[in-house]
C-alpha positions as a printed Julia matrix, in Angstrom:
145×3 Matrix{Float64}:
  5.01   94.66  137.51
  6.46   96.46  140.37
  9.93   97.14  140.68
 11.91   98.88  143.62
 13.66  102.02  142.35
 17.43  101.2   142.33
 18.09  104.13  144.54
 15.55  103.27  146.99
 17.1    99.74  147.08
 20.61  101.12  147.66
 19.55  103.65  150.15
 17.47  101.28  152.52
 16.79   97.65  153.82
 13.84   95.71  153.55
 11.91   94.98  156.82
  8.71   93.41  155.6
  5.68   93.69  153.24
  2.51   95.23  154.5
 -0.81   94.67  152.51
  0.05   97.45  150.23
  3.55   98.73  150.92
  7.18   97.2   151.31
  8.53   98.7   154.54
 11.93   99.81  154.19
 14.59  100.98  156.81
 16.55  104.03  155.7
 20.28  103.34  155.99
 20.81  106.44  158.09
 21.81  105.85  161.85
 21.12  109.54  162.71
 17.04  108.9   162.86
 14.73  106.4   162.97
 13.25  106.33  159.49
 10.93  104.05  157.58
  9.92  104.1   153.94
  7.03  102.76  152.67
  6.9   102.13  148.98
  3.15  101.2   147.31
  3.92   98.04  145.37
  1.96   99.32  142.09
  3.75   99.79  139.13
  4.12  103.43  137.85
  2.7   105.25  140.77
  4.31  108.42  141.09
  1.9   110.58  143.39
 -0.81  109.19  145.9
 -3.79  110.18  143.54
 -1.97  107.56  141.06
 -3.42  104.99  143.14
 -7.12  103.9   143.47
 -9.01  104.8   146.47
 -8.83  101.69  147.92
 -5.06  101.65  147.84
 -5.08  105.54  149.1
 -6.74  104.66  152.27
 -4.48  101.94  152.8
 -1.63  103.81  152.07
 -2.6   106.33  154.66
 -3.49  103.59  157.15
 -0.01  102.11  156.84
  1.71  105.33  157.11
 -0.21  106.16  160.52
  0.68  102.28  161.58
  4.39  103.17  160.88
  4.28  106.63  162.73
  2.47  105.07  165.87
  5.12  102.21  166.27
  8.13  104.53  165.61
  6.52  107.2   168.14
  6.14  104.46  170.77
  9.22  102.65  170.2
 11.44  105.62  169.98
  9.92  108.36  172.4
 10.09  110.62  169.39
  8.6   114.26  169.84
  7.27  114.29  166.5
  6.65  111.92  163.55
  7.47  113.32  159.99
  5.26  111.66  157.3
  6.07  112.85  153.78
  5.89  112.05  150.13
  8.68  114.38  148.5
  9.88  112.34  145.43
 11.83  114.9   143.58
 14.92  112.62  143.1
 13.19  109.28  143.31
 10.01  109.66  141.25
  8.57  106.25  142.41
  5.91  106.74  144.89
  7.05  106.48  148.31
  6.12  107.75  151.88
  8.93  108.76  154.41
  7.99  108.17  158.15
 10.6   109.57  160.26
 10.98  109.86  164.14
 12.26  112.89  165.22
 13.33  114.78  168.68
 14.84  117.68  169.86
 18.66  117.72  169.41
 18.65  115.12  166.65
 21.14  116.09  163.51
 18.28  118.44  161.74
 16.03  119.4   164.55
 13.93  121.61  164.15
 14.39  121.62  160.36
 13.87  119.09  157.92
 16.25  116.03  157.27
 16.56  116.43  153.71
 20.1   118.04  152.74
 21.52  118.09  156.16
 24.81  116.6   156.72
 25.66  113.18  155.28
 23.69  110.03  155.99
 25.73  107.9   158.68
 25.38  104.31  157.35
 24.24  101.73  160.01
 27.31   99.35  160.96
 26.54   95.76  160.32
 25.64   94.82  163.93
 23.62   97.94  164.44
 21.56   97.08  161.13
 21.09   93.52  162.25
 19.94   94.52  165.61
 17.59   97.46  164.45
 16.09   95.21  161.58
 15.27   92.53  164.16
 13.69   94.96  166.43
 11.55   96.48  163.8
 10.4    93.0   162.35
  9.14   91.74  165.89
  7.04   95.36  166.1
  6.17   95.64  162.31
  5.16   92.22  161.37
  1.87   90.88  162.49
  0.01   87.63  161.35
 -2.24   89.44  158.65
  0.85   90.76  156.99
  1.84   87.39  155.99
 -0.9    86.98  153.58
 -0.15   86.67  149.96
  0.05   89.93  147.97
 -0.75   90.65  144.6
  2.23   92.75  143.1
  1.04   92.57  139.68
 -0.47   96.07  139.26
């Protein structure tokens, strides 16, 4: 049965459920940053998913990236599956712009996360949900795998 890693839960906020992934907002005001977590037990690497889920994962990462790029005016979208600290398979989708806190380097290990205050979090989640939730996303999901 799928269970979200406690560190991912502590560092991010639930936005919505897509056909494969739980979509989460990273709690760092420095970057527009989504995390996609496939709801598949024991998945550590993308190749741990069957071919159908691998395709779905890439489609969902592309969808998240396209939405972030449009909504933020990002110069570049970084999509990565690192997982050295949290082994549960998760994909980072991060909107980047020249002059952001880590530009042009990677966001990992650059300063301290700046938590979203309550008002900013509520506003960001509302805006993201309006963009990320589509009617097909509300279909029942199989999370028993």
